[in-house]
Amino acid sequence: NAGVTQTPKFRILKIGQSMTLQCTQDMNHNYMYWYRQDPGMGLKLIYYSVGAGITDKGEVPNGYNVSRSTTEDFPLRLELAAPSQTSVYFCASTPPGQETQYFGPGTRLLVL
Amino acid sequence: GQQVMQIPQYQHVQEGEDFTTYCNSSTTLSNIQWYKQRPGGHPVFLIQLVKSGEVKKQKRLTFQFGEAKKNSSLHITATQTTDVGTYFCAGETSGSRLTFGEGTQLTVNP
């Protein structure tokens, strides 16, 4: 298993541009999450999904959208990028019946 | 909403010294998890505590969950340079959503 994979690793965006951060897991995990981590800070939950076709807002959802059309993929969409969205974005997943979260390597996003 | 506070924010120790980080929740938790994040890396699961008063050990690491299930601690005995990183606690109240503390960044001087 490749685990949780994220692409791209790093991206620079201009203000107002949009992009999609990709997250894929091949472990048949039902729960998936998106977090952002600002420098020197903890992780803030953006969106999460309990299974294909079901998504819900986390703590900081404004400016983001998600979809979950398959069990494996959970892309995060940024519309109209703003400097406040400069952060490291982590995707995570959880196996059925467990609470442990397995994190991907992260995407570093810089909005200028 | 639920808040998870973690102290200290930073800790610098000499190799061989002990280290402790504390975690406090504003609400009662169903369980608490601890993660370690190496510099430039991603969080990696260390352990989960579920029962009131639970104590678990992993080699030099000792984890405790408070009797009221609102606080927890991680203690490292005789730190090594490989212990460098940020340690996060994460509390779960329900629904498989975790609230992370701000983390304690540990540096170890050789």
mmCIF file with all atom_site columns, C-alpha atoms in Angstrom:
data_model
loop_
_atom_site.group_PDB
_atom_site.id
_atom_site.type_symbol
_atom_site.label_atom_id
_atom_site.label_alt_id
_atom_site.label_comp_id
_atom_site.label_asym_id
_atom_site.label_entity_id
_atom_site.label_seq_id
_atom_site.pdbx_PDB_ins_code
_atom_site.Cartn_x
_atom_site.Cartn_y
_atom_site.Cartn_z
_atom_site.occupancy
_atom_site.B_iso_or_equiv
_atom_site.pdbx_formal_charge
_atom_site.auth_seq_id
_atom_site.auth_comp_id
_atom_site.auth_asym_id
_atom_site.auth_atom_id
_atom_site.pdbx_PDB_model_num
ATOM 1   C CA . ASN A 1 1   ? 0.000   0.000  0.000  1.00 0.00 ? 1   ASN A CA 1
ATOM 2   C CA . ALA A 1 2   ? 1.184   3.502  -0.799 1.00 0.00 ? 2   ALA A CA 1
ATOM 3   C CA . GLY A 1 3   ? -0.785  4.866  2.153  1.00 0.00 ? 3   GLY A CA 1
ATOM 4   C CA . VAL A 1 4   ? -2.042  8.440  1.899  1.00 0.00 ? 4   VAL A CA 1
ATOM 5   C CA . THR A 1 5   ? -0.598  10.354 -1.042 1.00 0.00 ? 5   THR A CA 1
ATOM 6   C CA . GLN A 1 6   ? -0.919  14.070 -1.750 1.00 0.00 ? 6   GLN A CA 1
ATOM 7   C CA . THR A 1 7   ? -0.111  16.141 -4.805 1.00 0.00 ? 7   THR A CA 1
ATOM 8   C CA . PRO A 1 8   ? 1.412   18.567 -5.444 1.00 0.00 ? 8   PRO A CA 1
ATOM 9   C CA . LYS A 1 9   ? 4.138   18.783 -2.790 1.00 0.00 ? 9   LYS A CA 1
ATOM 10  C CA . PHE A 1 10  ? 4.533   22.516 -3.236 1.00 0.00 ? 10  PHE A CA 1
ATOM 11  C CA . ARG A 1 11  ? 2.673   25.218 -5.120 1.00 0.00 ? 11  ARG A CA 1
ATOM 12  C CA . ILE A 1 12  ? 2.797   28.979 -5.484 1.00 0.00 ? 12  ILE A CA 1
ATOM 13  C CA . LEU A 1 13  ? -0.467  30.709 -6.358 1.00 0.00 ? 13  LEU A CA 1
ATOM 14  C CA . LYS A 1 14  ? -1.294  34.282 -7.189 1.00 0.00 ? 14  LYS A CA 1
ATOM 15  C CA . ILE A 1 15  ? -4.125  35.995 -5.338 1.00 0.00 ? 15  ILE A CA 1
ATOM 16  C CA . GLY A 1 16  ? -7.433  35.109 -6.966 1.00 0.00 ? 16  GLY A CA 1
ATOM 17  C CA . GLN A 1 17  ? -6.232  31.926 -8.654 1.00 0.00 ? 17  GLN A CA 1
ATOM 18  C CA . SER A 1 18  ? -7.815  28.579 -7.923 1.00 0.00 ? 18  SER A CA 1
ATOM 19  C CA . MET A 1 19  ? -6.411  25.083 -7.540 1.00 0.00 ? 19  MET A CA 1
ATOM 20  C CA . THR A 1 20  ? -7.221  21.575 -6.394 1.00 0.00 ? 20  THR A CA 1
ATOM 21  C CA . LEU A 1 21  ? -5.141  19.699 -3.852 1.00 0.00 ? 21  LEU A CA 1
ATOM 22  C CA . GLN A 1 22  ? -5.301  15.989 -4.477 1.00 0.00 ? 22  GLN A CA 1
ATOM 23  C CA . CYS A 1 23  ? -5.484  13.303 -1.791 1.00 0.00 ? 23  CYS A CA 1
ATOM 24  C CA . THR A 1 24  ? -5.686  9.567  -2.416 1.00 0.00 ? 24  THR A CA 1
ATOM 25  C CA . GLN A 1 25  ? -5.554  6.586  -0.087 1.00 0.00 ? 25  GLN A CA 1
ATOM 26  C CA . ASP A 1 26  ? -5.387  2.942  -1.125 1.00 0.00 ? 26  ASP A CA 1
ATOM 27  C CA . MET A 1 27  ? -6.197  1.408  2.256  1.00 0.00 ? 27  MET A CA 1
ATOM 28  C CA . ASN A 1 28  ? -10.003 1.364  1.855  1.00 0.00 ? 28  ASN A CA 1
ATOM 29  C CA . HIS A 1 29  ? -10.376 3.825  4.724  1.00 0.00 ? 29  HIS A CA 1
ATOM 30  C CA . ASN A 1 30  ? -13.829 5.296  5.059  1.00 0.00 ? 30  ASN A CA 1
ATOM 31  C CA . TYR A 1 31  ? -13.032 8.475  7.004  1.00 0.00 ? 31  TYR A CA 1
ATOM 32  C CA . MET A 1 32  ? -10.925 11.168 5.368  1.00 0.00 ? 32  MET A CA 1
ATOM 33  C CA . TYR A 1 33  ? -9.928  14.622 6.576  1.00 0.00 ? 33  TYR A CA 1
ATOM 34  C CA . TRP A 1 34  ? -8.313  17.845 5.405  1.00 0.00 ? 34  TRP A CA 1
ATOM 35  C CA . TYR A 1 35  ? -6.293  19.958 7.830  1.00 0.00 ? 35  TYR A CA 1
ATOM 36  C CA . ARG A 1 36  ? -4.262  23.110 7.498  1.00 0.00 ? 36  ARG A CA 1
ATOM 37  C CA . GLN A 1 37  ? -1.233  23.843 9.617  1.00 0.00 ? 37  GLN A CA 1
ATOM 38  C CA . ASP A 1 38  ? 0.071   27.381 9.873  1.00 0.00 ? 38  ASP A CA 1
ATOM 39  C CA . PRO A 1 39  ? 3.729   27.880 10.900 1.00 0.00 ? 39  PRO A CA 1
ATOM 40  C CA . GLY A 1 40  ? 4.358   26.865 14.506 1.00 0.00 ? 40  GLY A CA 1
ATOM 41  C CA . MET A 1 41  ? 0.712   26.018 15.051 1.00 0.00 ? 41  MET A CA 1
ATOM 42  C CA . GLY A 1 42  ? -1.483  22.974 15.442 1.00 0.00 ? 42  GLY A CA 1
ATOM 43  C CA . LEU A 1 43  ? -3.777  21.428 12.873 1.00 0.00 ? 43  LEU A CA 1
ATOM 44  C CA . LYS A 1 44  ? -7.130  22.955 12.050 1.00 0.00 ? 44  LYS A CA 1
ATOM 45  C CA . LEU A 1 45  ? -9.828  20.767 10.487 1.00 0.00 ? 45  LEU A CA 1
ATOM 46  C CA . ILE A 1 46  ? -11.149 22.159 7.201  1.00 0.00 ? 46  ILE A CA 1
ATOM 47  C CA . TYR A 1 47  ? -13.497 19.425 5.952  1.00 0.00 ? 47  TYR A CA 1
ATOM 48  C CA . TYR A 1 48  ? -14.012 15.756 6.567  1.00 0.00 ? 48  TYR A CA 1
ATOM 49  C CA . SER A 1 49  ? -15.865 12.838 5.017  1.00 0.00 ? 49  SER A CA 1
ATOM 50  C CA . VAL A 1 50  ? -17.272 9.687  6.572  1.00 0.00 ? 50  VAL A CA 1
ATOM 51  C CA . GLY A 1 51  ? -17.619 7.924  3.236  1.00 0.00 ? 51  GLY A CA 1
ATOM 52  C CA . ALA A 1 52  ? -18.171 8.346  -0.481 1.00 0.00 ? 52  ALA A CA 1
ATOM 53  C CA . GLY A 1 53  ? -20.802 10.973 -1.200 1.00 0.00 ? 53  GLY A CA 1
ATOM 54  C CA . ILE A 1 54  ? -20.762 12.431 2.326  1.00 0.00 ? 54  ILE A CA 1
ATOM 55  C CA . THR A 1 55  ? -18.817 15.505 3.392  1.00 0.00 ? 55  THR A CA 1
ATOM 56  C CA . ASP A 1 56  ? -19.078 17.933 6.285  1.00 0.00 ? 56  ASP A CA 1
ATOM 57  C CA . LYS A 1 57  ? -17.505 21.168 7.434  1.00 0.00 ? 57  LYS A CA 1
ATOM 58  C CA . GLY A 1 58  ? -14.805 21.307 10.038 1.00 0.00 ? 58  GLY A CA 1
ATOM 59  C CA . GLU A 1 59  ? -13.504 24.217 12.046 1.00 0.00 ? 59  GLU A CA 1
ATOM 60  C CA . VAL A 1 60  ? -12.222 26.448 9.188  1.00 0.00 ? 60  VAL A CA 1
ATOM 61  C CA . PRO A 1 61  ? -14.138 25.642 5.958  1.00 0.00 ? 61  PRO A CA 1
ATOM 62  C CA . ASN A 1 62  ? -14.453 29.141 4.480  1.00 0.00 ? 62  ASN A CA 1
ATOM 63  C CA . GLY A 1 63  ? -12.731 29.506 1.120  1.00 0.00 ? 63  GLY A CA 1
ATOM 64  C CA . TYR A 1 64  ? -12.586 25.765 0.486  1.00 0.00 ? 64  TYR A CA 1
ATOM 65  C CA . ASN A 1 65  ? -14.709 23.059 -1.058 1.00 0.00 ? 65  ASN A CA 1
ATOM 66  C CA . VAL A 1 66  ? -14.440 19.281 -1.145 1.00 0.00 ? 66  VAL A CA 1
ATOM 67  C CA . SER A 1 67  ? -15.995 16.314 -2.884 1.00 0.00 ? 67  SER A CA 1
ATOM 68  C CA . ARG A 1 68  ? -15.868 12.581 -2.215 1.00 0.00 ? 68  ARG A CA 1
ATOM 69  C CA . SER A 1 69  ? -17.051 10.691 -5.290 1.00 0.00 ? 69  SER A CA 1
ATOM 70  C CA . THR A 1 70  ? -14.983 7.574  -4.481 1.00 0.00 ? 70  THR A CA 1
ATOM 71  C CA . THR A 1 71  ? -13.645 5.940  -1.312 1.00 0.00 ? 71  THR A CA 1
ATOM 72  C CA . GLU A 1 72  ? -10.072 6.558  -2.446 1.00 0.00 ? 72  GLU A CA 1
ATOM 73  C CA . ASP A 1 73  ? -10.088 10.240 -3.402 1.00 0.00 ? 73  ASP A CA 1
ATOM 74  C CA . PHE A 1 74  ? -10.831 13.371 -1.392 1.00 0.00 ? 74  PHE A CA 1
ATOM 75  C CA . PRO A 1 75  ? -9.773  16.503 -3.320 1.00 0.00 ? 75  PRO A CA 1
ATOM 76  C CA . LEU A 1 76  ? -9.735  19.954 -1.716 1.00 0.00 ? 76  LEU A CA 1
ATOM 77  C CA . ARG A 1 77  ? -10.628 22.906 -3.923 1.00 0.00 ? 77  ARG A CA 1
ATOM 78  C CA . LEU A 1 78  ? -9.441  26.456 -3.279 1.00 0.00 ? 78  LEU A CA 1
ATOM 79  C CA . GLU A 1 79  ? -11.402 29.141 -5.098 1.00 0.00 ? 79  GLU A CA 1
ATOM 80  C CA . LEU A 1 80  ? -10.069 32.714 -5.238 1.00 0.00 ? 80  LEU A CA 1
ATOM 81  C CA . ALA A 1 81  ? -6.859  32.068 -3.320 1.00 0.00 ? 81  ALA A CA 1
ATOM 82  C CA . ALA A 1 82  ? -5.975  34.607 -0.614 1.00 0.00 ? 82  ALA A CA 1
ATOM 83  C CA . PRO A 1 83  ? -2.681  35.192 1.285  1.00 0.00 ? 83  PRO A CA 1
ATOM 84  C CA . SER A 1 84  ? -4.427  33.915 4.438  1.00 0.00 ? 84  SER A CA 1
ATOM 85  C CA . GLN A 1 85  ? -4.557  30.488 2.792  1.00 0.00 ? 85  GLN A CA 1
ATOM 86  C CA . THR A 1 86  ? -0.776  30.216 2.790  1.00 0.00 ? 86  THR A CA 1
ATOM 87  C CA . SER A 1 87  ? -0.239  27.103 4.857  1.00 0.00 ? 87  SER A CA 1
ATOM 88  C CA . VAL A 1 88  ? 0.686   23.429 4.818  1.00 0.00 ? 88  VAL A CA 1
ATOM 89  C CA . TYR A 1 89  ? -2.267  21.218 3.986  1.00 0.00 ? 89  TYR A CA 1
ATOM 90  C CA . PHE A 1 90  ? -2.467  17.672 5.308  1.00 0.00 ? 90  PHE A CA 1
ATOM 91  C CA . CYS A 1 91  ? -4.861  14.974 4.254  1.00 0.00 ? 91  CYS A CA 1
ATOM 92  C CA . ALA A 1 92  ? -5.535  12.098 6.648  1.00 0.00 ? 92  ALA A CA 1
ATOM 93  C CA . SER A 1 93  ? -7.615  8.938  6.719  1.00 0.00 ? 93  SER A CA 1
ATOM 94  C CA . THR A 1 94  ? -8.952  6.510  9.316  1.00 0.00 ? 94  THR A CA 1
ATOM 95  C CA . PRO A 1 95  ? -9.736  2.804  8.930  1.00 0.00 ? 95  PRO A CA 1
ATOM 96  C CA . PRO A 1 96  ? -13.191 1.459  9.759  1.00 0.00 ? 96  PRO A CA 1
ATOM 97  C CA . GLY A 1 97  ? -13.647 0.862  13.469 1.00 0.00 ? 97  GLY A CA 1
ATOM 98  C CA . GLN A 1 98  ? -10.563 2.818  14.497 1.00 0.00 ? 98  GLN A CA 1
ATOM 99  C CA . GLU A 1 99  ? -9.815  6.398  15.521 1.00 0.00 ? 99  GLU A CA 1
ATOM 100 C CA . THR A 1 100 ? -6.148  6.597  14.483 1.00 0.00 ? 100 THR A CA 1
ATOM 101 C CA . GLN A 1 101 ? -5.489  9.057  11.692 1.00 0.00 ? 101 GLN A CA 1
ATOM 102 C CA . TYR A 1 102 ? -2.878  8.344  9.021  1.00 0.00 ? 102 TYR A CA 1
ATOM 103 C CA . PHE A 1 103 ? -1.477  11.485 7.443  1.00 0.00 ? 103 PHE A CA 1
ATOM 104 C CA . GLY A 1 104 ? -0.175  12.180 3.981  1.00 0.00 ? 104 GLY A CA 1
ATOM 105 C CA . PRO A 1 105 ? 3.115   14.048 3.416  1.00 0.00 ? 105 PRO A CA 1
ATOM 106 C CA . GLY A 1 106 ? 1.406   17.419 2.987  1.00 0.00 ? 106 GLY A CA 1
ATOM 107 C CA . THR A 1 107 ? 1.150   20.147 0.361  1.00 0.00 ? 107 THR A CA 1
ATOM 108 C CA . ARG A 1 108 ? 2.910   23.444 1.003  1.00 0.00 ? 108 ARG A CA 1
ATOM 109 C CA . LEU A 1 109 ? 0.947   26.324 -0.504 1.00 0.00 ? 109 LEU A CA 1
ATOM 110 C CA . LEU A 1 110 ? 2.159   29.875 -0.856 1.00 0.00 ? 110 LEU A CA 1
ATOM 111 C CA . VAL A 1 111 ? -0.282  32.556 -2.012 1.00 0.00 ? 111 VAL A CA 1
ATOM 112 C CA . LEU A 1 112 ? 1.310   35.796 -3.172 1.00 0.00 ? 112 LEU A CA 1
ATOM 113 C CA . GLY B 2 1   ? -16.519 24.711 20.797 1.00 0.00 ? 1   GLY B CA 1
ATOM 114 C CA . GLN B 2 2   ? -14.063 22.245 22.189 1.00 0.00 ? 2   GLN B CA 1
ATOM 115 C CA . GLN B 2 3   ? -10.624 23.576 22.992 1.00 0.00 ? 3   GLN B CA 1
ATOM 116 C CA . VAL B 2 4   ? -7.446  21.622 23.628 1.00 0.00 ? 4   VAL B CA 1
ATOM 117 C CA . MET B 2 5   ? -4.615  23.520 25.281 1.00 0.00 ? 5   MET B CA 1
ATOM 118 C CA . GLN B 2 6   ? -1.068  22.252 25.360 1.00 0.00 ? 6   GLN B CA 1
ATOM 119 C CA . ILE B 2 7   ? 1.909   23.500 27.364 1.00 0.00 ? 7   ILE B CA 1
ATOM 120 C CA . PRO B 2 8   ? 4.676   24.358 27.094 1.00 0.00 ? 8   PRO B CA 1
ATOM 121 C CA . GLN B 2 9   ? 4.824   25.663 23.533 1.00 0.00 ? 9   GLN B CA 1
ATOM 122 C CA . TYR B 2 10  ? 8.581   25.127 23.367 1.00 0.00 ? 10  TYR B CA 1
ATOM 123 C CA . GLN B 2 11  ? 11.028  23.049 25.383 1.00 0.00 ? 11  GLN B CA 1
ATOM 124 C CA . HIS B 2 12  ? 14.788  22.960 25.014 1.00 0.00 ? 12  HIS B CA 1
ATOM 125 C CA . VAL B 2 13  ? 16.648  20.213 26.866 1.00 0.00 ? 13  VAL B CA 1
ATOM 126 C CA . GLN B 2 14  ? 20.108  18.742 27.047 1.00 0.00 ? 14  GLN B CA 1
ATOM 127 C CA . GLU B 2 15  ? 20.381  15.187 25.821 1.00 0.00 ? 15  GLU B CA 1
ATOM 128 C CA . GLY B 2 16  ? 19.704  12.881 28.749 1.00 0.00 ? 16  GLY B CA 1
ATOM 129 C CA . GLU B 2 17  ? 17.287  15.234 30.500 1.00 0.00 ? 17  GLU B CA 1
ATOM 130 C CA . ASP B 2 18  ? 13.619  14.391 30.915 1.00 0.00 ? 18  ASP B CA 1
ATOM 131 C CA . PHE B 2 19  ? 10.767  16.139 29.096 1.00 0.00 ? 19  PHE B CA 1
ATOM 132 C CA . THR B 2 20  ? 7.057   16.489 29.819 1.00 0.00 ? 20  THR B CA 1
ATOM 133 C CA . THR B 2 21  ? 4.226   18.071 27.844 1.00 0.00 ? 21  THR B CA 1
ATOM 134 C CA . TYR B 2 22  ? 0.729   18.635 29.220 1.00 0.00 ? 22  TYR B CA 1
ATOM 135 C CA . CYS B 2 23  ? -2.613  18.686 27.485 1.00 0.00 ? 23  CYS B CA 1
ATOM 136 C CA . ASN B 2 24  ? -5.909  20.047 28.835 1.00 0.00 ? 24  ASN B CA 1
ATOM 137 C CA . SER B 2 25  ? -9.339  19.907 27.246 1.00 0.00 ? 25  SER B CA 1
ATOM 138 C CA . SER B 2 26  ? -12.287 22.200 27.909 1.00 0.00 ? 26  SER B CA 1
ATOM 139 C CA . THR B 2 27  ? -14.619 19.201 27.618 1.00 0.00 ? 27  THR B CA 1
ATOM 140 C CA . THR B 2 28  ? -14.573 15.540 28.615 1.00 0.00 ? 28  THR B CA 1
ATOM 141 C CA . LEU B 2 29  ? -12.944 13.386 25.971 1.00 0.00 ? 29  LEU B CA 1
ATOM 142 C CA . SER B 2 30  ? -13.893 9.922  24.743 1.00 0.00 ? 30  SER B CA 1
ATOM 143 C CA . ASN B 2 31  ? -10.245 9.308  24.023 1.00 0.00 ? 31  ASN B CA 1
ATOM 144 C CA . ILE B 2 32  ? -7.003  11.196 23.522 1.00 0.00 ? 32  ILE B CA 1
ATOM 145 C CA . GLN B 2 33  ? -4.312  10.546 20.965 1.00 0.00 ? 33  GLN B CA 1
ATOM 146 C CA . TRP B 2 34  ? -0.695  11.670 20.747 1.00 0.00 ? 34  TRP B CA 1
ATOM 147 C CA . TYR B 2 35  ? 1.157   12.381 17.526 1.00 0.00 ? 35  TYR B CA 1
ATOM 148 C CA . LYS B 2 36  ? 4.761   13.294 16.742 1.00 0.00 ? 36  LYS B CA 1
ATOM 149 C CA . GLN B 2 37  ? 5.771   15.517 13.857 1.00 0.00 ? 37  GLN B CA 1
ATOM 150 C CA . ARG B 2 38  ? 9.422   15.698 12.858 1.00 0.00 ? 38  ARG B CA 1
ATOM 151 C CA . PRO B 2 39  ? 10.635  18.996 11.364 1.00 0.00 ? 39  PRO B CA 1
ATOM 152 C CA . GLY B 2 40  ? 9.333   19.237 7.797  1.00 0.00 ? 40  GLY B CA 1
ATOM 153 C CA . GLY B 2 41  ? 7.344   16.042 8.193  1.00 0.00 ? 41  GLY B CA 1
ATOM 154 C CA . HIS B 2 42  ? 3.794   14.970 8.805  1.00 0.00 ? 42  HIS B CA 1
ATOM 155 C CA . PRO B 2 43  ? 2.120   13.946 12.078 1.00 0.00 ? 43  PRO B CA 1
ATOM 156 C CA . VAL B 2 44  ? 2.641   10.302 12.989 1.00 0.00 ? 44  VAL B CA 1
ATOM 157 C CA . PHE B 2 45  ? 0.404   8.477  15.459 1.00 0.00 ? 45  PHE B CA 1
ATOM 158 C CA . LEU B 2 46  ? 2.051   7.460  18.713 1.00 0.00 ? 46  LEU B CA 1
ATOM 159 C CA . ILE B 2 47  ? -0.676  6.182  21.010 1.00 0.00 ? 47  ILE B CA 1
ATOM 160 C CA . GLN B 2 48  ? -4.327  6.358  22.034 1.00 0.00 ? 48  GLN B CA 1
ATOM 161 C CA . LEU B 2 49  ? -5.637  6.466  25.597 1.00 0.00 ? 49  LEU B CA 1
ATOM 162 C CA . VAL B 2 50  ? -9.257  5.593  26.273 1.00 0.00 ? 50  VAL B CA 1
ATOM 163 C CA . LYS B 2 51  ? -9.796  4.752  29.941 1.00 0.00 ? 51  LYS B CA 1
ATOM 164 C CA . SER B 2 52  ? -9.913  7.151  32.871 1.00 0.00 ? 52  SER B CA 1
ATOM 165 C CA . GLY B 2 53  ? -6.558  7.142  34.677 1.00 0.00 ? 53  GLY B CA 1
ATOM 166 C CA . GLU B 2 54  ? -4.914  5.052  31.975 1.00 0.00 ? 54  GLU B CA 1
ATOM 167 C CA . VAL B 2 55  ? -1.109  4.899  31.805 1.00 0.00 ? 55  VAL B CA 1
ATOM 168 C CA . LYS B 2 56  ? 0.741   3.469  28.812 1.00 0.00 ? 56  LYS B CA 1
ATOM 169 C CA . LYS B 2 57  ? 4.454   3.143  28.149 1.00 0.00 ? 57  LYS B CA 1
ATOM 170 C CA . GLN B 2 58  ? 6.438   2.913  24.951 1.00 0.00 ? 58  GLN B CA 1
ATOM 171 C CA . LYS B 2 59  ? 10.111  2.422  25.837 1.00 0.00 ? 59  LYS B CA 1
ATOM 172 C CA . ARG B 2 60  ? 11.163  5.837  27.239 1.00 0.00 ? 60  ARG B CA 1
ATOM 173 C CA . LEU B 2 61  ? 7.749   7.445  26.640 1.00 0.00 ? 61  LEU B CA 1
ATOM 174 C CA . THR B 2 62  ? 5.010   7.406  29.306 1.00 0.00 ? 62  THR B CA 1
ATOM 175 C CA . PHE B 2 63  ? 1.498   8.588  28.512 1.00 0.00 ? 63  PHE B CA 1
ATOM 176 C CA . GLN B 2 64  ? -1.196  9.358  31.074 1.00 0.00 ? 64  GLN B CA 1
ATOM 177 C CA . PHE B 2 65  ? -4.913  10.104 30.796 1.00 0.00 ? 65  PHE B CA 1
ATOM 178 C CA . GLY B 2 66  ? -6.483  11.985 33.692 1.00 0.00 ? 66  GLY B CA 1
ATOM 179 C CA . GLU B 2 67  ? -9.182  10.592 35.934 1.00 0.00 ? 67  GLU B CA 1
ATOM 180 C CA . ALA B 2 68  ? -11.702 13.123 34.616 1.00 0.00 ? 68  ALA B CA 1
ATOM 181 C CA . LYS B 2 69  ? -10.675 12.395 30.999 1.00 0.00 ? 69  LYS B CA 1
ATOM 182 C CA . LYS B 2 70  ? -9.956  16.086 30.419 1.00 0.00 ? 70  LYS B CA 1
ATOM 183 C CA . ASN B 2 71  ? -6.179  16.113 30.661 1.00 0.00 ? 71  ASN B CA 1
ATOM 184 C CA . SER B 2 72  ? -3.203  14.078 29.562 1.00 0.00 ? 72  SER B CA 1
ATOM 185 C CA . SER B 2 73  ? 0.565   14.123 29.657 1.00 0.00 ? 73  SER B CA 1
ATOM 186 C CA . LEU B 2 74  ? 3.510   12.728 27.752 1.00 0.00 ? 74  LEU B CA 1
ATOM 187 C CA . HIS B 2 75  ? 6.773   12.186 29.590 1.00 0.00 ? 75  HIS B CA 1
ATOM 188 C CA . ILE B 2 76  ? 10.043  11.252 27.906 1.00 0.00 ? 76  ILE B CA 1
ATOM 189 C CA . THR B 2 77  ? 12.817  9.885  30.096 1.00 0.00 ? 77  THR B CA 1
ATOM 190 C CA . ALA B 2 78  ? 16.437  10.580 29.175 1.00 0.00 ? 78  ALA B CA 1
ATOM 191 C CA . THR B 2 79  ? 15.817  12.392 25.899 1.00 0.00 ? 79  THR B CA 1
ATOM 192 C CA . GLN B 2 80  ? 17.816  11.563 22.800 1.00 0.00 ? 80  GLN B CA 1
ATOM 193 C CA . THR B 2 81  ? 18.408  13.626 19.662 1.00 0.00 ? 81  THR B CA 1
ATOM 194 C CA . THR B 2 82  ? 15.988  11.342 17.839 1.00 0.00 ? 82  THR B CA 1
ATOM 195 C CA . ASP B 2 83  ? 13.199  12.693 20.080 1.00 0.00 ? 83  ASP B CA 1
ATOM 196 C CA . VAL B 2 84  ? 13.372  16.105 18.373 1.00 0.00 ? 84  VAL B CA 1
ATOM 197 C CA . GLY B 2 85  ? 10.057  17.218 16.919 1.00 0.00 ? 85  GLY B CA 1
ATOM 198 C CA . THR B 2 86  ? 6.671   18.604 17.839 1.00 0.00 ? 86  THR B CA 1
ATOM 199 C CA . TYR B 2 87  ? 4.367   16.528 20.011 1.00 0.00 ? 87  TYR B CA 1
ATOM 200 C CA . PHE B 2 88  ? 0.628   17.031 19.594 1.00 0.00 ? 88  PHE B CA 1
ATOM 201 C CA . CYS B 2 89  ? -2.220  15.793 21.679 1.00 0.00 ? 89  CYS B CA 1
ATOM 202 C CA . ALA B 2 90  ? -5.581  15.388 19.965 1.00 0.00 ? 90  ALA B CA 1
ATOM 203 C CA . GLY B 2 91  ? -8.844  14.918 21.760 1.00 0.00 ? 91  GLY B CA 1
ATOM 204 C CA . GLU B 2 92  ? -11.925 13.202 20.447 1.00 0.00 ? 92  GLU B CA 1
ATOM 205 C CA . THR B 2 93  ? -15.359 13.901 21.876 1.00 0.00 ? 93  THR B CA 1
ATOM 206 C CA . SER B 2 94  ? -17.485 12.101 19.283 1.00 0.00 ? 94  SER B CA 1
ATOM 207 C CA . GLY B 2 95  ? -17.815 11.340 15.612 1.00 0.00 ? 95  GLY B CA 1
ATOM 208 C CA . SER B 2 96  ? -14.152 10.584 14.843 1.00 0.00 ? 96  SER B CA 1
ATOM 209 C CA . ARG B 2 97  ? -13.290 14.270 14.750 1.00 0.00 ? 97  ARG B CA 1
ATOM 210 C CA . LEU B 2 98  ? -10.114 15.241 16.529 1.00 0.00 ? 98  LEU B CA 1
ATOM 211 C CA . THR B 2 99  ? -9.276  18.608 18.026 1.00 0.00 ? 99  THR B CA 1
ATOM 212 C CA . PHE B 2 100 ? -5.517  19.099 18.072 1.00 0.00 ? 100 PHE B CA 1
ATOM 213 C CA . GLY B 2 101 ? -3.552  21.040 20.632 1.00 0.00 ? 101 GLY B CA 1
ATOM 214 C CA . GLU B 2 102 ? -1.040  23.624 19.418 1.00 0.00 ? 102 GLU B CA 1
ATOM 215 C CA . GLY B 2 103 ? 1.830   21.234 20.094 1.00 0.00 ? 103 GLY B CA 1
ATOM 216 C CA . THR B 2 104 ? 5.040   21.304 22.120 1.00 0.00 ? 104 THR B CA 1
ATOM 217 C CA . GLN B 2 105 ? 8.178   21.762 20.071 1.00 0.00 ? 105 GLN B CA 1
ATOM 218 C CA . LEU B 2 106 ? 11.066  19.808 21.593 1.00 0.00 ? 106 LEU B CA 1
ATOM 219 C CA . THR B 2 107 ? 14.684  20.510 20.784 1.00 0.00 ? 107 THR B CA 1
ATOM 220 C CA . VAL B 2 108 ? 17.470  18.371 22.217 1.00 0.00 ? 108 VAL B CA 1
ATOM 221 C CA . ASN B 2 109 ? 21.014  19.657 22.487 1.00 0.00 ? 109 ASN B CA 1
ATOM 222 C CA . PRO B 2 110 ? 23.613  16.893 22.124 1.00 0.00 ? 110 PRO B CA 1
#
